Amino acid sequence: SKLPCDGVVIEGSLVVNESMLTGEPMPIQKMPVEHSQHAAITKKNIAYAGTTCLQSTGPQDGKALLVATAVGALTMRGQLVRMVLFPTSVRFKYNDQLPFVYMILCAYMVLLCAIYLSPLVNLHSWIASYLFILNNIAMCLSPMLPVSMVMGQSVTARRLEKQHKIGCLQPGRIPIAGKISTMVFDKTGTITKDGMDFDAVISVQDARFGERIQFEPDEGDDEAVAAENAEVVRARVPAGLRH
């Protein structure tokens, strides 16, 4: 059964499967804390919520005794879920350089205002000069610039989810997606199971991938597809490799 909370083993021992948290399907034994004033609580003494208890031995009706230390969102599993739902903010380089960009815009605004107030530009009216200066200030230091950036990221996130079925929890990360050159995927037990199912074989001929050869039909395939698949296996797969 699955453990409902995080806890420290004080009597007996447990054998748990922590693949829900660590991705490793190997059983791990949890030992009780030593009865000493200087005993330290380590990972081998702590059982986590969501892990599967495979074996429990101890003095309490043959079961181990566990003292609960965290429940709900405070458990290790709850912290992992919270970290996925609310990821830590990422500071991007262009965000850190925005003050420098605003300094350049301010200098540009001051230069334009000085030109309009100088004798080089004669608009024959102080009202026209005032309107030109006000227009330059609004153009250089637009208060809608941060709002425009957020709106653009929100529209992009909605488009990704609608057209490509890609959900983004932090739209602020989308602008750097175009600079990704390498993406590495790691197999983890938290989204898979302990065993592996053999599905198909893709042969390599002349340094090129061939067609996908599936040994067993998928669920829902009709008899014609299954017969065609079996014929492909008999024609392309040696007899010694079919079993």
mmCIF file of C-alpha atoms in Angstrom:
data_model
loop_
_atom_site.group_PDB
_atom_site.id
_atom_site.type_symbol
_atom_site.label_atom_id
_atom_site.label_comp_id
_atom_site.label_asym_id
_atom_site.label_seq_id
_atom_site.Cartn_x
_atom_site.Cartn_y
_atom_site.Cartn_z
ATOM 1 C CA SER A 1 0.000 0.000 0.000
ATOM 2 C CA LYS A 2 1.054 3.626 -0.471
ATOM 3 C CA LEU A 3 2.195 5.665 2.500
ATOM 4 C CA PRO A 4 -0.112 8.620 3.242
ATOM 5 C CA CYS A 5 2.521 10.871 4.847
ATOM 6 C CA ASP A 6 6.213 11.477 5.393
ATOM 7 C CA GLY A 7 7.532 9.928 8.561
ATOM 8 C CA VAL A 8 10.502 8.666 10.558
ATOM 9 C CA VAL A 9 10.796 4.976 11.369
ATOM 10 C CA ILE A 10 11.341 4.523 15.099
ATOM 11 C CA GLU A 11 10.649 0.785 15.429
ATOM 12 C CA GLY A 12 10.835 -2.038 12.942
ATOM 13 C CA SER A 13 11.828 -1.672 9.313
ATOM 14 C CA LEU A 14 10.248 -0.970 5.939
ATOM 15 C CA VAL A 15 10.969 -1.951 2.360
ATOM 16 C CA VAL A 16 9.590 0.692 0.008
ATOM 17 C CA ASN A 17 9.568 1.458 -3.694
ATOM 18 C CA GLU A 18 10.482 5.125 -4.225
ATOM 19 C CA SER A 19 10.167 5.152 -8.024
ATOM 20 C CA MET A 20 7.336 7.670 -7.636
ATOM 21 C CA LEU A 21 9.870 10.210 -6.341
ATOM 22 C CA THR A 22 13.325 9.197 -7.532
ATOM 23 C CA GLY A 23 12.595 7.225 -10.692
ATOM 24 C CA GLU A 24 14.581 4.234 -9.424
ATOM 25 C CA PRO A 25 12.449 1.059 -9.228
ATOM 26 C CA MET A 26 14.843 -0.737 -6.862
ATOM 27 C CA PRO A 27 13.347 -1.454 -3.389
ATOM 28 C CA ILE A 28 14.932 0.518 -0.549
ATOM 29 C CA GLN A 29 15.041 -0.549 3.081
ATOM 30 C CA LYS A 30 14.214 1.951 5.800
ATOM 31 C CA MET A 31 15.765 1.352 9.186
ATOM 32 C CA PRO A 32 14.722 2.749 12.597
ATOM 33 C CA VAL A 33 16.504 5.649 14.221
ATOM 34 C CA GLU A 34 19.158 4.650 16.713
ATOM 35 C CA HIS A 35 18.202 5.012 20.367
ATOM 36 C CA SER A 36 20.899 7.517 21.214
ATOM 37 C CA GLN A 37 21.017 11.167 22.197
ATOM 38 C CA HIS A 38 23.406 11.919 19.332
ATOM 39 C CA ALA A 39 21.534 9.903 16.707
ATOM 40 C CA ALA A 40 21.016 11.708 13.393
ATOM 41 C CA ILE A 41 17.983 11.250 11.166
ATOM 42 C CA THR A 42 19.069 10.434 7.627
ATOM 43 C CA LYS A 43 17.331 9.348 4.442
ATOM 44 C CA LYS A 44 17.533 5.707 5.449
ATOM 45 C CA ASN A 45 15.249 6.502 8.409
ATOM 46 C CA ILE A 46 12.642 8.555 6.501
ATOM 47 C CA ALA A 47 9.767 7.119 4.486
ATOM 48 C CA TYR A 48 8.007 9.426 2.029
ATOM 49 C CA ALA A 49 4.365 9.845 1.098
ATOM 50 C CA GLY A 50 3.300 8.259 -2.176
ATOM 51 C CA THR A 51 5.932 5.512 -2.022
ATOM 52 C CA THR A 52 4.744 1.920 -2.071
ATOM 53 C CA CYS A 53 5.367 -0.130 1.066
ATOM 54 C CA LEU A 54 6.443 -3.606 -0.052
ATOM 55 C CA GLN A 55 7.227 -5.042 3.378
ATOM 56 C CA SER A 56 6.751 -3.946 6.972
ATOM 57 C CA THR A 57 8.150 -5.721 10.021
ATOM 58 C CA GLY A 58 8.151 -4.579 13.632
ATOM 59 C CA PRO A 59 6.881 -5.088 17.174
ATOM 60 C CA GLN A 60 3.474 -3.439 16.653
ATOM 61 C CA ASP A 61 1.360 -6.397 15.363
ATOM 62 C CA GLY A 62 4.236 -7.310 13.112
ATOM 63 C CA LYS A 63 4.302 -3.839 11.556
ATOM 64 C CA ALA A 64 6.826 -1.034 11.751
ATOM 65 C CA LEU A 65 6.095 2.094 13.788
ATOM 66 C CA LEU A 66 6.312 5.409 11.957
ATOM 67 C CA VAL A 67 6.067 8.951 13.350
ATOM 68 C CA ALA A 68 4.444 11.302 10.837
ATOM 69 C CA THR A 69 6.457 14.435 10.105
ATOM 70 C CA ALA A 70 4.587 15.971 7.140
ATOM 71 C CA VAL A 71 1.226 15.585 5.420
ATOM 72 C CA GLY A 72 -0.423 16.958 2.297
ATOM 73 C CA ALA A 73 1.464 19.680 0.452
ATOM 74 C CA LEU A 74 4.263 19.661 3.041
ATOM 75 C CA THR A 75 5.427 16.168 2.062
ATOM 76 C CA MET A 76 8.212 15.502 -0.421
ATOM 77 C CA ARG A 77 5.665 14.514 -3.060
ATOM 78 C CA GLY A 78 3.675 17.678 -2.398
ATOM 79 C CA GLN A 79 6.796 19.790 -2.834
ATOM 80 C CA LEU A 80 7.532 18.102 -6.159
ATOM 81 C CA VAL A 81 4.006 18.767 -7.404
ATOM 82 C CA ARG A 82 4.209 22.371 -6.234
ATOM 83 C CA MET A 83 7.561 22.806 -7.971
ATOM 84 C CA VAL A 84 6.017 21.614 -11.248
ATOM 85 C CA LEU A 85 2.900 23.774 -10.936
ATOM 86 C CA PHE A 86 4.770 26.851 -9.711
ATOM 87 C CA PRO A 87 8.317 26.719 -11.126
ATOM 88 C CA THR A 88 10.972 29.072 -9.908
ATOM 89 C CA SER A 89 11.312 32.298 -11.844
ATOM 90 C CA VAL A 90 14.090 32.504 -14.404
ATOM 91 C CA ARG A 91 16.004 35.733 -14.922
ATOM 92 C CA PHE A 92 16.689 36.376 -18.566
ATOM 93 C CA LYS A 93 19.470 38.499 -19.923
ATOM 94 C CA TYR A 94 17.197 40.909 -21.763
ATOM 95 C CA ASN A 95 15.227 41.543 -18.554
ATOM 96 C CA ASP A 96 18.421 42.415 -16.687
ATOM 97 C CA GLN A 97 19.425 44.814 -19.461
ATOM 98 C CA LEU A 98 16.105 46.680 -19.599
ATOM 99 C CA PRO A 99 17.363 49.510 -17.313
ATOM 100 C CA PHE A 100 20.239 50.097 -19.727
ATOM 101 C CA VAL A 101 17.759 50.202 -22.622
ATOM 102 C CA TYR A 102 15.619 52.742 -20.765
ATOM 103 C CA MET A 103 18.719 54.884 -20.141
ATOM 104 C CA ILE A 104 19.399 54.972 -23.883
ATOM 105 C CA LEU A 105 15.763 55.896 -24.567
ATOM 106 C CA CYS A 106 15.939 58.679 -21.970
ATOM 107 C CA ALA A 107 19.096 60.077 -23.582
ATOM 108 C CA TYR A 108 17.407 59.921 -26.985
ATOM 109 C CA MET A 109 14.344 61.721 -25.568
ATOM 110 C CA VAL A 110 16.471 64.492 -24.041
ATOM 111 C CA LEU A 111 18.296 64.954 -27.346
ATOM 112 C CA LEU A 112 15.044 65.290 -29.295
ATOM 113 C CA CYS A 113 13.606 67.736 -26.756
ATOM 114 C CA ALA A 114 16.762 69.864 -26.963
ATOM 115 C CA ILE A 115 16.513 69.911 -30.753
ATOM 116 C CA TYR A 116 12.862 71.037 -30.679
ATOM 117 C CA LEU A 117 13.678 73.784 -28.151
ATOM 118 C CA SER A 118 16.745 74.976 -30.035
ATOM 119 C CA PRO A 119 16.716 77.634 -32.757
ATOM 120 C CA LEU A 120 17.420 74.907 -35.313
ATOM 121 C CA VAL A 121 13.719 73.978 -35.347
ATOM 122 C CA ASN A 122 11.268 76.825 -35.572
ATOM 123 C CA LEU A 123 7.660 75.642 -35.344
ATOM 124 C CA HIS A 124 6.322 79.246 -35.015
ATOM 125 C CA SER A 125 4.173 78.226 -32.047
ATOM 126 C CA TRP A 126 4.882 77.188 -28.511
ATOM 127 C CA ILE A 127 1.823 74.905 -28.615
ATOM 128 C CA ALA A 128 3.286 72.948 -31.534
ATOM 129 C CA SER A 129 6.618 72.662 -29.729
ATOM 130 C CA TYR A 130 4.854 71.465 -26.583
ATOM 131 C CA LEU A 131 2.892 68.810 -28.515
ATOM 132 C CA PHE A 132 6.030 67.592 -30.301
ATOM 133 C CA ILE A 133 7.918 67.287 -27.010
ATOM 134 C CA LEU A 134 5.009 65.464 -25.357
ATOM 135 C CA ASN A 135 4.781 63.098 -28.301
ATOM 136 C CA ASN A 136 8.494 62.315 -28.083
ATOM 137 C CA ILE A 137 8.234 61.564 -24.356
ATOM 138 C CA ALA A 138 5.295 59.216 -24.906
ATOM 139 C CA MET A 139 7.112 57.548 -27.815
ATOM 140 C CA CYS A 140 10.436 57.014 -26.038
ATOM 141 C CA LEU A 141 9.152 56.095 -22.569
ATOM 142 C CA SER A 142 5.990 54.199 -23.394
ATOM 143 C CA PRO A 143 4.297 52.876 -20.220
ATOM 144 C CA MET A 144 2.673 50.163 -22.328
ATOM 145 C CA LEU A 145 5.974 48.496 -23.238
ATOM 146 C CA PRO A 146 5.937 45.929 -20.349
ATOM 147 C CA VAL A 147 2.232 45.301 -20.935
ATOM 148 C CA SER A 148 2.861 44.705 -24.631
ATOM 149 C CA MET A 149 5.599 42.182 -23.853
ATOM 150 C CA VAL A 150 3.352 40.274 -21.431
ATOM 151 C CA MET A 151 0.464 40.276 -23.893
ATOM 152 C CA GLY A 152 2.720 38.952 -26.649
ATOM 153 C CA GLN A 153 3.928 36.115 -24.433
ATOM 154 C CA SER A 154 0.348 35.251 -23.407
ATOM 155 C CA VAL A 155 -0.812 35.130 -27.027
ATOM 156 C CA THR A 156 2.163 32.929 -27.900
ATOM 157 C CA ALA A 157 1.406 30.521 -25.050
ATOM 158 C CA ARG A 158 -2.250 30.290 -26.131
ATOM 159 C CA ARG A 159 -1.217 29.634 -29.729
ATOM 160 C CA LEU A 160 1.211 26.891 -28.688
ATOM 161 C CA GLU A 161 -1.478 25.161 -26.660
ATOM 162 C CA LYS A 162 -4.153 25.489 -29.333
ATOM 163 C CA GLN A 163 -2.166 24.609 -32.454
ATOM 164 C CA HIS A 164 0.610 22.346 -31.157
ATOM 165 C CA LYS A 165 -0.848 20.973 -27.881
ATOM 166 C CA ILE A 166 2.115 22.354 -25.915
ATOM 167 C CA GLY A 167 1.320 23.746 -22.480
ATOM 168 C CA CYS A 168 3.583 26.409 -21.002
ATOM 169 C CA LEU A 169 3.413 27.226 -17.288
ATOM 170 C CA GLN A 170 5.734 30.219 -17.626
ATOM 171 C CA PRO A 171 5.195 32.247 -20.821
ATOM 172 C CA GLY A 172 8.278 34.305 -19.911
ATOM 173 C CA ARG A 173 10.448 31.383 -21.045
ATOM 174 C CA ILE A 174 9.030 31.373 -24.577
ATOM 175 C CA PRO A 175 11.315 34.143 -25.969
ATOM 176 C CA ILE A 176 14.432 32.029 -25.364
ATOM 177 C CA ALA A 177 12.943 28.876 -26.935
ATOM 178 C CA GLY A 178 14.304 29.924 -30.315
ATOM 179 C CA LYS A 179 17.852 29.831 -28.954
ATOM 180 C CA ILE A 180 17.677 26.185 -27.810
ATOM 181 C CA SER A 181 20.166 24.111 -29.815
ATOM 182 C CA THR A 182 20.166 20.838 -27.854
ATOM 183 C CA MET A 183 17.382 19.147 -25.887
ATOM 184 C CA VAL A 184 18.061 16.013 -23.826
ATOM 185 C CA PHE A 185 15.340 13.713 -22.463
ATOM 186 C CA ASP A 186 16.044 11.474 -19.483
ATOM 187 C CA LYS A 187 14.052 8.352 -18.747
ATOM 188 C CA THR A 188 12.539 8.557 -15.289
ATOM 189 C CA GLY A 189 10.463 6.081 -13.360
ATOM 190 C CA THR A 190 8.025 8.736 -12.216
ATOM 191 C CA ILE A 191 6.241 8.661 -15.568
ATOM 192 C CA THR A 192 7.008 5.084 -16.596
ATOM 193 C CA LYS A 193 6.761 1.668 -15.015
ATOM 194 C CA ASP A 194 9.284 -0.857 -13.762
ATOM 195 C CA GLY A 195 9.301 -3.181 -16.754
ATOM 196 C CA MET A 196 9.748 -2.587 -20.487
ATOM 197 C CA ASP A 197 7.462 -3.746 -23.287
ATOM 198 C CA PHE A 198 8.933 -4.742 -26.635
ATOM 199 C CA ASP A 199 6.989 -2.856 -29.294
ATOM 200 C CA ALA A 200 8.775 -2.768 -32.633
ATOM 201 C CA VAL A 201 12.082 -2.800 -34.477
ATOM 202 C CA ILE A 202 13.466 -0.212 -36.896
ATOM 203 C CA SER A 203 16.215 -1.647 -39.052
ATOM 204 C CA VAL A 204 19.235 0.291 -40.296
ATOM 205 C CA GLN A 205 20.407 -0.234 -43.872
ATOM 206 C CA ASP A 206 23.105 1.799 -45.605
ATOM 207 C CA ALA A 207 23.293 4.221 -42.653
ATOM 208 C CA ARG A 208 19.567 4.972 -42.942
ATOM 209 C CA PHE A 209 16.613 3.987 -40.833
ATOM 210 C CA GLY A 210 14.241 1.551 -42.496
ATOM 211 C CA GLU A 211 10.543 1.005 -41.964
ATOM 212 C CA ARG A 212 9.100 0.272 -38.549
ATOM 213 C CA ILE A 213 8.487 -3.459 -38.060
ATOM 214 C CA GLN A 214 5.922 -4.135 -35.358
ATOM 215 C CA PHE A 215 5.784 -7.679 -33.973
ATOM 216 C CA GLU A 216 2.372 -7.426 -32.331
ATOM 217 C CA PRO A 217 -0.537 -5.286 -33.566
ATOM 218 C CA ASP A 218 -1.818 -2.420 -31.481
ATOM 219 C CA GLU A 219 -5.115 -2.577 -29.700
ATOM 220 C CA GLY A 220 -7.965 -1.702 -32.014
ATOM 221 C CA ASP A 221 -6.252 -2.854 -35.237
ATOM 222 C CA ASP A 222 -8.482 -4.994 -37.449
ATOM 223 C CA GLU A 223 -7.613 -8.472 -38.689
ATOM 224 C CA ALA A 224 -6.393 -7.179 -42.062
ATOM 225 C CA VAL A 225 -3.810 -4.917 -40.421
ATOM 226 C CA ALA A 226 -2.715 -7.750 -38.115
ATOM 227 C CA ALA A 227 -2.336 -10.148 -41.062
ATOM 228 C CA GLU A 228 -0.346 -7.583 -43.040
ATOM 229 C CA ASN A 229 1.889 -6.953 -40.035
ATOM 230 C CA ALA A 230 2.530 -10.686 -39.601
ATOM 231 C CA GLU A 231 3.442 -10.989 -43.291
ATOM 232 C CA VAL A 232 5.961 -8.153 -42.965
ATOM 233 C CA VAL A 233 7.542 -9.846 -39.940
ATOM 234 C CA ARG A 234 7.861 -13.193 -41.770
ATOM 235 C CA ALA A 235 9.368 -11.507 -44.826
ATOM 236 C CA ARG A 236 11.882 -9.184 -43.159
ATOM 237 C CA VAL A 237 12.754 -10.654 -39.775
ATOM 238 C CA PRO A 238 14.942 -13.789 -39.563
ATOM 239 C CA ALA A 239 13.297 -16.757 -37.914
ATOM 240 C CA GLY A 240 15.804 -16.745 -35.058
ATOM 241 C CA LEU A 241 14.852 -13.213 -34.057
ATOM 242 C CA ARG A 242 11.076 -13.592 -34.035
ATOM 243 C CA HIS A 243 10.872 -14.965 -30.485
#
